[in-house]
Structures are given as structure tokens and as C-alpha cells.
Amino acid sequence: MDEIAVVEQALRRAAPHMLMSVVEEALRTYYGVQEVELRLADYGLRSLQLVGSPPHAVQPLPIHSSPQGRAFGSQEAYVTESADSVAAHLPVTIRGDRMGVLTVTAAKDHDLVPQLPELQHICEALGHEILVAERDTDLYVLARRAARLTLAAEMQWQLLPGRSCTRPEFSLGAHLEPAYAIFGDNYDWSASADHLTLTVTNGMGEGIEAALLTNLAINALRNARRAGLSLVDQAILADQAVYAQYRGSAYVSALLLRFDLTTGDVEAVDAGSPRLWRLRERTVEPVSFEAQLPLGMFEDTAYTPEGFSVRPGDRLLFGSDGVYDASSPEGESYGDRALARALTSSRLLPPAQVPHAVLRQLSQYHGDTPLEDDALVVCLDWRGRAEAVDGVREDA
């Protein structure tokens, strides 16, 4: 553990672009490894990109068919052997947000297995420092790109809180497609000691106009939330901000939810098109709300909250209209029946993997033609607090 403390201190003192040099030197010195490399997941969650190499200079590794991808998907260390070396692939994950994989290679006679717990601890320290370093360098952001982002996509990815989040009470995962050309769909979350606030939004239009509209709405919602306003007042403030800028010519569909982490009670404001499905045991059903006007459509819109409850073991799936309105070659909407099948078939996957799995099935369902709209899926697994499990209401 003394070695871990030394590595953590060295990482905190290192320049943002030198984190991997610090980790490599420390692992060579204290753990006897020969090579170290860090790969980060690309925006589309299809490949692992090498940090520090010029774009496209090193072949990316596929997430679904590589040892590194196996560690990334399982979130467990995976050890491989070759003729003259042994390698450990370790997930780099911070509070449930899967970032990438650190691979350490040693001589064939070196036993890495007893060192895995300490190596994983170093991965956690590295992940924390990468998050801090991204304020001051583009190195790690560049490593996530398998292709160039559109300007609208650049704005949207910078606006997101992350791709997944885990706390004792819940686990969240989200994904957007097309990852490199999204424009209007977005999501946001924030957890406090007692509540989780989650919003799923869809700004009308295409390209940079949709991205600008969504940016305004998300920041208005955040401003209201951080001022301590209620969920209804958050919707009202965002509605006023969007209307003041666009005077009704553009608007944002949004679903706002506030979860009580102790009781599982949920307050909801439905202001447009994002929809919600619940998987309880093996039954999938939509959770319907009274549809209210999108944010910014008219001046001084009044919003009314609604409520429902979640039980430990519930899985919630949120989808934008680009998901449930996508049609098969025969003309049937994905949200009619296929989405429920996708949610059921992915029930054994962790929430961080469910959105990508659902969107992959959506792509197959839609056929060869590109989707007409960007598509967003958010998955939430609810566990609740241990002291509240015995008191779950039967009418939830």
C-alpha cells in the first residue's frame, strides 16, 4: 500500500499530459512490469483508442472481440499469456463511468495475479486524475475519437455529465447515436444526499441549431436546479428561457424526474416526447404521464407534477422519439413491440451496457437505411436504500 500512496502523490503532482509517464515509471519500479498502455473507449463504444498516439496512427481495438474489450465489458481484470509474456487488462472506471482499460505486460515468469488488487487501485487513481486533467489538456478527449465529431456533436458531448453513474441506491447508463453526429438529444443527472434528478431532452431541429437550443435548455434547467428550485419551477424557468430566445419558433421536449433515494417516490414533469418503460420482474410496460407542452413553445406555460414509485429491482428505460418512432422496413414503429423485446432480452446486462445493446438492436430493426433522427437511450436500475426495502409500498 505504500507504493500505491507514492503513485497517487506522483499522479497529483504530474502535469496533465504526463499521467501515463508517471504510471508507467511507477509500475516498472514497484511492480516489475515491462510495458504499460492506456486505451479509452471511443464515443460510439465500439473501439478502444490508444492514449498518446497521433489520431489513427495505431489500430484501435474492438470492444466486442479483444482481451481489453473483455475487461471493459465485464469490469473485471482479465489476464492473458503469450509465448514470452503475461498481460493484465484492468478496467479504468470512476463511480460507475467506464473510461477505458489499462494494460500492463510483464515477463512470462512474472505472476501478476497477486498484484491485481493494487493495480486496480492505481487504475482508480489514474481515472480520477484524468477527469481533472481534461480541464487543461485535449490529450484524453482526442483519444476517444475514432472519427471527427460534427460541431453539434462536440457541443452535445461536452454538455453531458458522463455515460454512466453508480451509487448504492441506483445505477445509470446512457448512450447516443449517431455518436459522432448527434444534434438535439441529450440527458443530464445530478445526485445529492437524498435525491436523484434526471432529465431527458430533445431539442427540435437539426445540426448546430438543435445543439444550441438544447444547450440553452440544459443550462437553464441546471441553473434552476442549483438555485434550489422545485422540479416544476425548473421546468418553468427553462420554458421561459427558451421562449425568450426563440419566441415559440423552436422548443425542447423534456422529461424531468426527481427520485427520493430513501422511499423510491418519483416526481415527474412530462414536457414533450421522451418516453419511459419499466421492467419489473419479467414484465415490460410503459409508464405514462399527462402530456404537457414542450419547453419554450408558448409564453408562461404552467406545468403540473405527477408521481409514481419505483421498487428495488425495477429497471427503467428512457427513449427519445428517434428510438420509439424509428420504423422497420414494414413500417412498424420500434416502440410498439420491439423495444419491449429488446429491454427483456438485455435484462441480464448492467445498465451501462443496456443503452448500447438496445440501440444496436434498433439499428438492425430499422434495416439498411440510416436513422432519420438521432436516438437516445437511458437505463436506470433501482436498488433503493437497505433500510427502506422492508417498507416498500404494495401500491408502488
Short mmCIF file of C-alpha atoms in Angstrom, two decimals:
data_model
loop_
_atom_site.label_atom_id
_atom_site.label_comp_id
_atom_site.label_asym_id
_atom_site.label_seq_id
_atom_site.Cartn_x
_atom_site.Cartn_y
_atom_site.Cartn_z
CA MET A 1 0.00 0.00 0.00
CA ASP A 2 2.96 2.34 0.46
CA GLU A 3 3.66 2.00 -3.25
CA ILE A 4 0.06 2.98 -4.04
CA ALA A 5 0.34 6.11 -1.91
CA VAL A 6 3.55 7.07 -3.70
CA VAL A 7 1.91 6.60 -7.11
CA GLU A 8 -1.14 8.64 -6.08
CA GLN A 9 1.04 11.52 -4.91
CA ALA A 10 3.08 11.41 -8.11
CA LEU A 11 -0.10 11.50 -10.21
CA ARG A 12 -1.41 14.53 -8.31
CA ARG A 13 1.85 16.39 -8.92
CA ALA A 14 2.20 15.41 -12.58
CA ALA A 15 1.44 17.72 -15.50
CA PRO A 16 -1.89 16.78 -17.14
CA HIS A 17 -0.26 15.29 -20.24
CA MET A 18 2.29 13.29 -18.20
CA LEU A 19 -0.04 11.00 -16.25
CA MET A 20 0.80 7.90 -18.27
CA SER A 21 4.55 8.55 -17.95
CA VAL A 22 4.14 8.66 -14.17
CA VAL A 23 2.10 5.44 -14.11
CA GLU A 24 4.50 3.61 -16.43
CA GLU A 25 7.56 4.58 -14.39
CA ALA A 26 5.89 3.59 -11.12
CA LEU A 27 4.69 0.22 -12.43
CA ARG A 28 8.13 -0.58 -13.80
CA THR A 29 9.77 0.37 -10.49
CA TYR A 30 7.39 -1.17 -7.96
CA TYR A 31 5.66 -3.97 -9.87
CA GLY A 32 8.26 -5.18 -12.35
CA VAL A 33 6.17 -4.69 -15.49
CA GLN A 34 7.73 -4.14 -18.90
CA GLU A 35 5.06 -2.25 -20.84
CA VAL A 36 2.04 -0.13 -19.98
CA GLU A 37 -0.67 1.26 -22.26
CA LEU A 38 -3.96 3.03 -21.69
CA ARG A 39 -6.86 2.80 -24.11
CA LEU A 40 -10.05 4.83 -23.79
CA ALA A 41 -13.45 3.88 -25.18
CA ASP A 42 -14.49 5.87 -28.22
CA TYR A 43 -17.71 7.87 -28.31
CA GLY A 44 -19.53 5.12 -30.16
CA LEU A 45 -18.48 2.44 -27.62
CA ARG A 46 -17.15 0.31 -30.45
CA SER A 47 -13.38 0.55 -30.02
CA LEU A 48 -10.61 1.25 -27.51
CA GLN A 49 -8.25 4.00 -28.63
CA LEU A 50 -4.60 4.24 -27.54
CA VAL A 51 -3.78 7.34 -25.47
CA GLY A 52 -0.79 9.34 -26.63
CA SER A 53 -0.62 8.23 -30.26
CA PRO A 54 -1.42 10.53 -33.19
CA PRO A 55 -5.02 10.06 -34.39
CA HIS A 56 -5.39 6.86 -36.43
CA ALA A 57 -1.66 6.07 -36.16
CA VAL A 58 -2.33 2.96 -34.06
CA GLN A 59 -5.04 0.47 -34.92
CA PRO A 60 -7.91 0.69 -32.38
CA LEU A 61 -9.02 -2.48 -30.63
CA PRO A 62 -12.65 -3.61 -30.95
CA ILE A 63 -14.54 -3.65 -27.67
CA HIS A 64 -16.51 -6.77 -28.56
CA SER A 65 -13.64 -9.05 -29.64
CA SER A 66 -10.43 -8.22 -27.78
CA PRO A 67 -8.96 -9.07 -24.35
CA GLN A 68 -9.08 -5.37 -23.45
CA GLY A 69 -12.70 -5.23 -24.53
CA ARG A 70 -13.49 -8.23 -22.34
CA ALA A 71 -12.09 -6.39 -19.30
CA PHE A 72 -14.02 -3.27 -20.29
CA GLY A 73 -17.29 -5.13 -20.70
CA SER A 74 -17.06 -7.33 -17.60
CA GLN A 75 -15.49 -4.59 -15.47
CA GLU A 76 -13.09 -7.20 -14.11
CA ALA A 77 -9.36 -7.73 -14.61
CA TYR A 78 -8.52 -10.21 -17.34
CA VAL A 79 -5.11 -11.90 -17.64
CA THR A 80 -3.71 -13.23 -20.93
CA GLU A 81 -0.50 -15.08 -21.75
CA SER A 82 1.66 -15.28 -24.86
CA ALA A 83 4.81 -17.21 -25.66
CA ASP A 84 7.11 -14.86 -23.74
CA SER A 85 4.91 -12.53 -21.67
CA VAL A 86 1.86 -12.18 -19.47
CA ALA A 87 -0.54 -9.23 -19.56
CA ALA A 88 -3.24 -7.94 -17.22
CA HIS A 89 -6.06 -5.83 -18.65
CA LEU A 90 -7.72 -3.69 -15.98
CA PRO A 91 -10.83 -1.51 -16.30
CA VAL A 92 -10.45 2.20 -15.60
CA THR A 93 -13.80 3.24 -14.14
CA ILE A 94 -14.79 6.14 -11.89
CA ARG A 95 -18.05 6.00 -9.92
CA GLY A 96 -19.52 3.64 -12.49
CA ASP A 97 -18.42 5.69 -15.52
CA ARG A 98 -16.44 3.30 -17.71
CA MET A 99 -13.50 5.16 -19.25
CA GLY A 100 -11.17 2.54 -20.70
CA VAL A 101 -8.62 -0.16 -19.96
CA LEU A 102 -5.06 -0.13 -18.63
CA THR A 103 -2.90 -2.99 -19.91
CA VAL A 104 0.31 -3.96 -18.10
CA THR A 105 2.69 -6.52 -19.60
CA ALA A 106 5.38 -8.46 -17.74
CA ALA A 107 7.79 -11.32 -18.37
CA LYS A 108 6.34 -14.81 -18.74
CA ASP A 109 7.54 -15.92 -15.29
CA HIS A 110 6.04 -12.87 -13.54
CA ASP A 111 2.85 -13.63 -11.60
CA LEU A 112 0.57 -10.61 -11.98
CA VAL A 113 -2.46 -12.16 -10.25
CA PRO A 114 -1.43 -11.31 -6.63
CA GLN A 115 -0.80 -7.72 -7.77
CA LEU A 116 -4.21 -7.22 -9.39
CA PRO A 117 -5.90 -5.55 -6.37
CA GLU A 118 -3.13 -2.96 -6.09
CA LEU A 119 -3.02 -2.44 -9.84
CA GLN A 120 -6.78 -1.85 -9.85
CA HIS A 121 -6.36 0.73 -7.09
CA ILE A 122 -3.82 2.54 -9.27
CA CYS A 123 -6.32 2.45 -12.16
CA GLU A 124 -8.86 4.23 -9.97
CA ALA A 125 -6.33 6.90 -9.04
CA LEU A 126 -5.41 7.33 -12.70
CA GLY A 127 -9.06 7.69 -13.70
CA HIS A 128 -9.66 10.42 -11.13
CA GLU A 129 -6.62 12.34 -12.36
CA ILE A 130 -7.71 12.03 -15.99
CA LEU A 131 -11.01 13.70 -15.11
CA VAL A 132 -9.13 16.58 -13.52
CA ALA A 133 -6.55 16.75 -16.32
CA GLU A 134 -9.21 17.11 -19.01
CA ARG A 135 -9.72 20.71 -17.87
CA ASP A 136 -6.22 21.54 -19.11
CA THR A 137 -5.40 19.19 -22.00
CA ASP A 138 -7.13 17.66 -25.02
CA LEU A 139 -4.99 14.51 -24.87
CA TYR A 140 -7.63 12.24 -23.37
CA VAL A 141 -10.54 13.74 -25.29
CA LEU A 142 -8.69 13.16 -28.55
CA ALA A 143 -8.07 9.55 -27.62
CA ARG A 144 -11.82 8.91 -27.52
CA ARG A 145 -12.32 9.82 -31.18
CA ALA A 146 -12.43 7.15 -33.82
CA ALA A 147 -13.59 9.81 -36.30
CA ARG A 148 -14.11 13.54 -36.37
CA LEU A 149 -17.11 14.88 -34.47
CA THR A 150 -19.51 17.32 -36.07
CA LEU A 151 -19.64 20.66 -34.30
CA ALA A 152 -23.13 19.86 -32.98
CA ALA A 153 -21.89 16.54 -31.57
CA GLU A 154 -18.89 18.29 -29.99
CA MET A 155 -21.25 20.63 -28.15
CA GLN A 156 -23.55 17.82 -27.02
CA TRP A 157 -20.80 15.52 -25.67
CA GLN A 158 -19.24 18.40 -23.74
CA LEU A 159 -22.64 19.07 -22.18
CA LEU A 160 -23.17 15.54 -20.86
CA PRO A 161 -22.42 14.58 -17.24
CA GLY A 162 -20.90 11.21 -18.25
CA ARG A 163 -22.06 7.94 -19.75
CA SER A 164 -22.79 6.05 -16.56
CA CYS A 165 -23.01 6.53 -12.82
CA THR A 166 -23.27 4.14 -9.88
CA ARG A 167 -24.35 4.70 -6.30
CA PRO A 168 -25.62 2.24 -3.69
CA GLU A 169 -29.23 3.22 -4.46
CA PHE A 170 -29.08 3.13 -8.28
CA SER A 171 -27.03 2.57 -11.41
CA LEU A 172 -27.38 4.67 -14.57
CA GLY A 173 -26.19 4.22 -18.14
CA ALA A 174 -26.83 6.23 -21.30
CA HIS A 175 -25.84 6.28 -24.94
CA LEU A 176 -26.48 8.43 -28.03
CA GLU A 177 -26.42 7.56 -31.72
CA PRO A 178 -25.10 8.53 -34.19
CA ALA A 179 -22.31 9.17 -31.68
CA TYR A 180 -20.26 11.40 -33.98
CA ALA A 181 -23.16 13.38 -35.45
CA ILE A 182 -25.79 13.85 -32.72
CA PHE A 183 -27.54 17.20 -32.54
CA GLY A 184 -30.69 17.54 -30.41
CA ASP A 185 -30.96 14.64 -27.94
CA ASN A 186 -29.43 14.98 -24.50
CA TYR A 187 -29.62 13.83 -20.89
CA ASP A 188 -28.49 15.16 -17.55
CA TRP A 189 -28.38 13.91 -13.98
CA SER A 190 -27.35 15.08 -10.54
CA ALA A 191 -27.42 13.18 -7.24
CA SER A 192 -27.45 14.71 -3.77
CA ALA A 193 -27.56 13.03 -0.37
CA ASP A 194 -31.28 12.28 -0.67
CA HIS A 195 -32.36 12.79 -4.27
CA LEU A 196 -31.53 11.97 -7.89
CA THR A 197 -32.64 14.44 -10.55
CA LEU A 198 -32.72 13.06 -14.09
CA THR A 199 -33.73 14.87 -17.28
CA VAL A 200 -34.06 13.53 -20.82
CA THR A 201 -34.37 16.20 -23.51
CA ASN A 202 -34.79 16.55 -27.26
CA GLY A 203 -34.30 19.90 -28.95
CA MET A 204 -36.17 20.30 -32.23
CA GLY A 205 -34.35 20.82 -35.49
CA GLU A 206 -31.08 19.54 -36.85
CA GLY A 207 -27.37 20.27 -36.67
CA ILE A 208 -25.96 23.25 -34.86
CA GLU A 209 -29.38 24.87 -34.38
CA ALA A 210 -30.64 21.88 -32.40
CA ALA A 211 -27.42 21.73 -30.36
CA LEU A 212 -27.63 25.43 -29.46
CA LEU A 213 -31.28 25.04 -28.46
CA THR A 214 -30.54 22.01 -26.26
CA ASN A 215 -27.56 23.76 -24.66
CA LEU A 216 -29.80 26.66 -23.65
CA ALA A 217 -32.45 24.37 -22.16
CA ILE A 218 -29.99 22.16 -20.24
CA ASN A 219 -28.17 25.12 -18.75
CA ALA A 220 -31.45 26.78 -17.80
CA LEU A 221 -32.54 23.57 -16.04
CA ARG A 222 -29.19 23.33 -14.26
CA ASN A 223 -29.37 26.96 -13.21
CA ALA A 224 -32.80 26.43 -11.71
CA ARG A 225 -31.83 23.16 -10.01
CA ARG A 226 -28.70 24.71 -8.50
CA ALA A 227 -30.77 27.60 -7.21
CA GLY A 228 -32.78 25.09 -5.18
CA LEU A 229 -35.99 25.43 -7.19
CA SER A 230 -38.60 22.69 -7.31
CA LEU A 231 -38.91 20.39 -10.32
CA VAL A 232 -41.92 22.34 -11.59
CA ASP A 233 -40.08 25.63 -11.22
CA GLN A 234 -37.10 24.16 -13.06
CA ALA A 235 -39.40 23.41 -15.99
CA ILE A 236 -40.95 26.88 -15.80
CA LEU A 237 -37.59 28.67 -15.78
CA ALA A 238 -36.29 26.62 -18.71
CA ASP A 239 -39.57 27.22 -20.58
CA GLN A 240 -39.19 30.97 -20.07
CA ALA A 241 -35.53 30.95 -21.13
CA VAL A 242 -36.22 29.08 -24.37
CA TYR A 243 -39.29 31.18 -25.21
CA ALA A 244 -37.43 34.42 -24.53
CA GLN A 245 -34.77 33.43 -27.06
CA TYR A 246 -36.89 31.78 -29.77
CA ARG A 247 -40.40 33.25 -29.21
CA GLY A 248 -42.02 29.88 -29.92
CA SER A 249 -40.24 29.16 -33.20
CA ALA A 250 -38.20 26.41 -31.52
CA TYR A 251 -38.83 24.31 -28.45
CA VAL A 252 -37.45 21.42 -26.40
CA SER A 253 -39.25 18.23 -25.41
CA ALA A 254 -38.24 17.10 -21.94
CA LEU A 255 -39.00 14.58 -19.23
CA LEU A 256 -37.91 15.71 -15.76
CA LEU A 257 -37.79 13.32 -12.79
CA ARG A 258 -36.75 13.64 -9.16
CA PHE A 259 -36.22 10.39 -7.22
CA ASP A 260 -36.33 10.18 -3.43
CA LEU A 261 -33.41 7.88 -2.66
CA THR A 262 -34.97 6.66 0.60
CA THR A 263 -38.58 5.99 -0.39
CA GLY A 264 -38.40 5.45 -4.14
CA ASP A 265 -41.09 8.08 -4.71
CA VAL A 266 -40.64 9.90 -8.03
CA GLU A 267 -41.89 13.35 -9.01
CA ALA A 268 -42.22 13.81 -12.77
CA VAL A 269 -42.91 16.62 -15.23
CA ASP A 270 -43.62 15.46 -18.80
CA ALA A 271 -42.99 18.34 -21.19
CA GLY A 272 -42.95 16.60 -24.52
CA SER A 273 -41.79 13.48 -26.27
CA PRO A 274 -39.22 11.43 -24.26
CA ARG A 275 -40.91 8.25 -23.00
CA LEU A 276 -40.38 5.79 -20.18
CA TRP A 277 -40.73 2.00 -19.89
CA ARG A 278 -40.42 -0.12 -16.74
CA LEU A 279 -39.15 -3.67 -16.47
CA ARG A 280 -40.45 -5.17 -13.23
CA GLU A 281 -39.51 -8.81 -12.78
CA ARG A 282 -40.15 -10.02 -16.36
CA THR A 283 -42.93 -7.62 -17.32
CA VAL A 284 -42.31 -4.57 -19.51
CA GLU A 285 -44.88 -1.79 -19.50
CA PRO A 286 -44.88 1.91 -20.42
CA VAL A 287 -45.09 4.48 -17.63
CA SER A 288 -47.47 7.11 -18.98
CA PHE A 289 -47.87 10.73 -17.94
CA GLU A 290 -50.21 13.52 -18.89
CA ALA A 291 -48.52 15.16 -21.85
CA GLN A 292 -47.77 18.83 -21.30
CA LEU A 293 -46.37 21.47 -23.64
CA PRO A 294 -42.68 21.32 -24.61
CA LEU A 295 -40.34 23.89 -23.11
CA GLY A 296 -40.48 27.22 -24.96
CA MET A 297 -43.49 26.53 -27.18
CA PHE A 298 -45.65 29.24 -25.59
CA GLU A 299 -45.13 32.05 -23.14
CA ASP A 300 -45.77 31.48 -19.41
CA THR A 301 -46.66 27.80 -19.65
CA ALA A 302 -47.79 26.25 -16.35
CA TYR A 303 -46.57 22.75 -15.51
CA THR A 304 -48.13 20.19 -13.18
CA PRO A 305 -46.13 17.49 -11.40
CA GLU A 306 -47.13 13.83 -11.37
CA GLY A 307 -45.87 10.95 -9.30
CA PHE A 308 -45.10 7.25 -9.27
CA SER A 309 -42.85 4.92 -7.27
CA VAL A 310 -40.04 2.54 -8.04
CA ARG A 311 -39.26 -0.68 -6.21
CA PRO A 312 -35.87 -2.32 -5.61
CA GLY A 313 -35.16 -4.43 -8.68
CA ASP A 314 -37.03 -2.15 -11.12
CA ARG A 315 -35.33 -1.21 -14.36
CA LEU A 316 -36.41 1.99 -16.14
CA LEU A 317 -35.65 2.73 -19.77
CA PHE A 318 -35.97 6.21 -21.26
CA GLY A 319 -36.02 6.75 -25.02
CA SER A 320 -36.19 9.74 -27.32
CA ASP A 321 -38.53 9.90 -30.29
CA GLY A 322 -35.65 8.78 -32.50
CA VAL A 323 -35.92 5.43 -30.71
CA TYR A 324 -39.61 4.67 -30.38
CA ASP A 325 -40.64 6.30 -33.68
CA ALA A 326 -37.98 4.50 -35.77
CA SER A 327 -39.74 2.13 -38.14
CA SER A 328 -38.96 -1.27 -39.58
CA PRO A 329 -38.94 -1.82 -43.36
CA GLU A 330 -42.56 -3.00 -42.91
CA GLY A 331 -43.50 0.32 -41.26
CA GLU A 332 -43.94 -0.80 -37.63
CA SER A 333 -42.52 1.60 -35.02
CA TYR A 334 -39.75 0.26 -32.79
CA GLY A 335 -41.62 1.42 -29.69
CA ASP A 336 -44.72 -0.67 -30.48
CA ARG A 337 -43.31 -4.09 -29.58
CA ALA A 338 -39.63 -4.41 -30.47
CA LEU A 339 -38.37 -2.09 -27.73
CA ALA A 340 -40.05 -4.20 -25.06
CA ARG A 341 -38.38 -7.30 -26.51
CA ALA A 342 -35.00 -5.53 -26.51
CA LEU A 343 -35.45 -4.49 -22.88
CA THR A 344 -36.36 -8.04 -21.87
CA SER A 345 -33.50 -9.65 -23.79
CA SER A 346 -30.96 -7.28 -22.22
CA ARG A 347 -32.23 -7.71 -18.66
CA LEU A 348 -29.06 -9.54 -17.52
CA LEU A 349 -26.75 -6.77 -18.74
CA PRO A 350 -25.65 -4.00 -16.36
CA PRO A 351 -27.27 -0.59 -17.00
CA ALA A 352 -24.09 0.82 -18.56
CA GLN A 353 -24.36 -1.75 -21.37
CA VAL A 354 -28.12 -1.73 -21.93
CA PRO A 355 -28.46 1.54 -23.95
CA HIS A 356 -25.83 0.46 -26.48
CA ALA A 357 -27.41 -3.00 -26.74
CA VAL A 358 -30.89 -1.51 -27.33
CA LEU A 359 -29.58 0.91 -29.94
CA ARG A 360 -27.70 -1.91 -31.68
CA GLN A 361 -30.96 -3.87 -31.92
CA LEU A 362 -32.70 -0.70 -33.12
CA SER A 363 -30.19 -0.39 -35.96
CA GLN A 364 -30.86 -4.00 -37.01
CA TYR A 365 -34.62 -3.46 -36.74
CA HIS A 366 -34.53 -0.32 -38.86
CA GLY A 367 -32.67 -2.00 -41.70
CA ASP A 368 -30.01 -0.70 -44.06
CA THR A 369 -31.14 2.92 -44.26
CA PRO A 370 -29.75 5.42 -41.71
CA LEU A 371 -31.96 6.56 -38.86
CA GLU A 372 -33.89 9.73 -39.68
CA ASP A 373 -33.31 11.21 -36.20
CA ASP A 374 -30.68 10.93 -33.51
CA ALA A 375 -31.52 8.38 -30.84
CA LEU A 376 -31.02 8.42 -27.07
CA VAL A 377 -31.48 5.64 -24.51
CA VAL A 378 -31.02 5.98 -20.74
CA CYS A 379 -31.24 2.95 -18.42
CA LEU A 380 -31.74 3.17 -14.65
CA ASP A 381 -31.60 0.23 -12.23
CA TRP A 382 -33.17 0.99 -8.88
CA ARG A 383 -31.94 -0.68 -5.69
CA GLY A 384 -33.07 1.82 -3.07
CA ARG A 385 -31.73 2.01 0.43
CA ALA A 386 -31.46 -1.08 2.58
CA GLU A 387 -33.49 0.42 5.40
CA ALA A 388 -36.35 1.17 3.01
CA VAL A 389 -36.61 -2.25 1.34
CA ASP A 390 -38.89 -3.72 4.03
CA GLY A 391 -41.18 -0.73 3.77
CA VAL A 392 -41.83 -0.77 0.02
CA ARG A 393 -45.45 0.11 -0.59
CA GLU A 394 -47.60 -2.54 -2.19
CA ASP A 395 -49.21 0.07 -4.46
CA ALA A 396 -45.90 1.21 -5.97
#
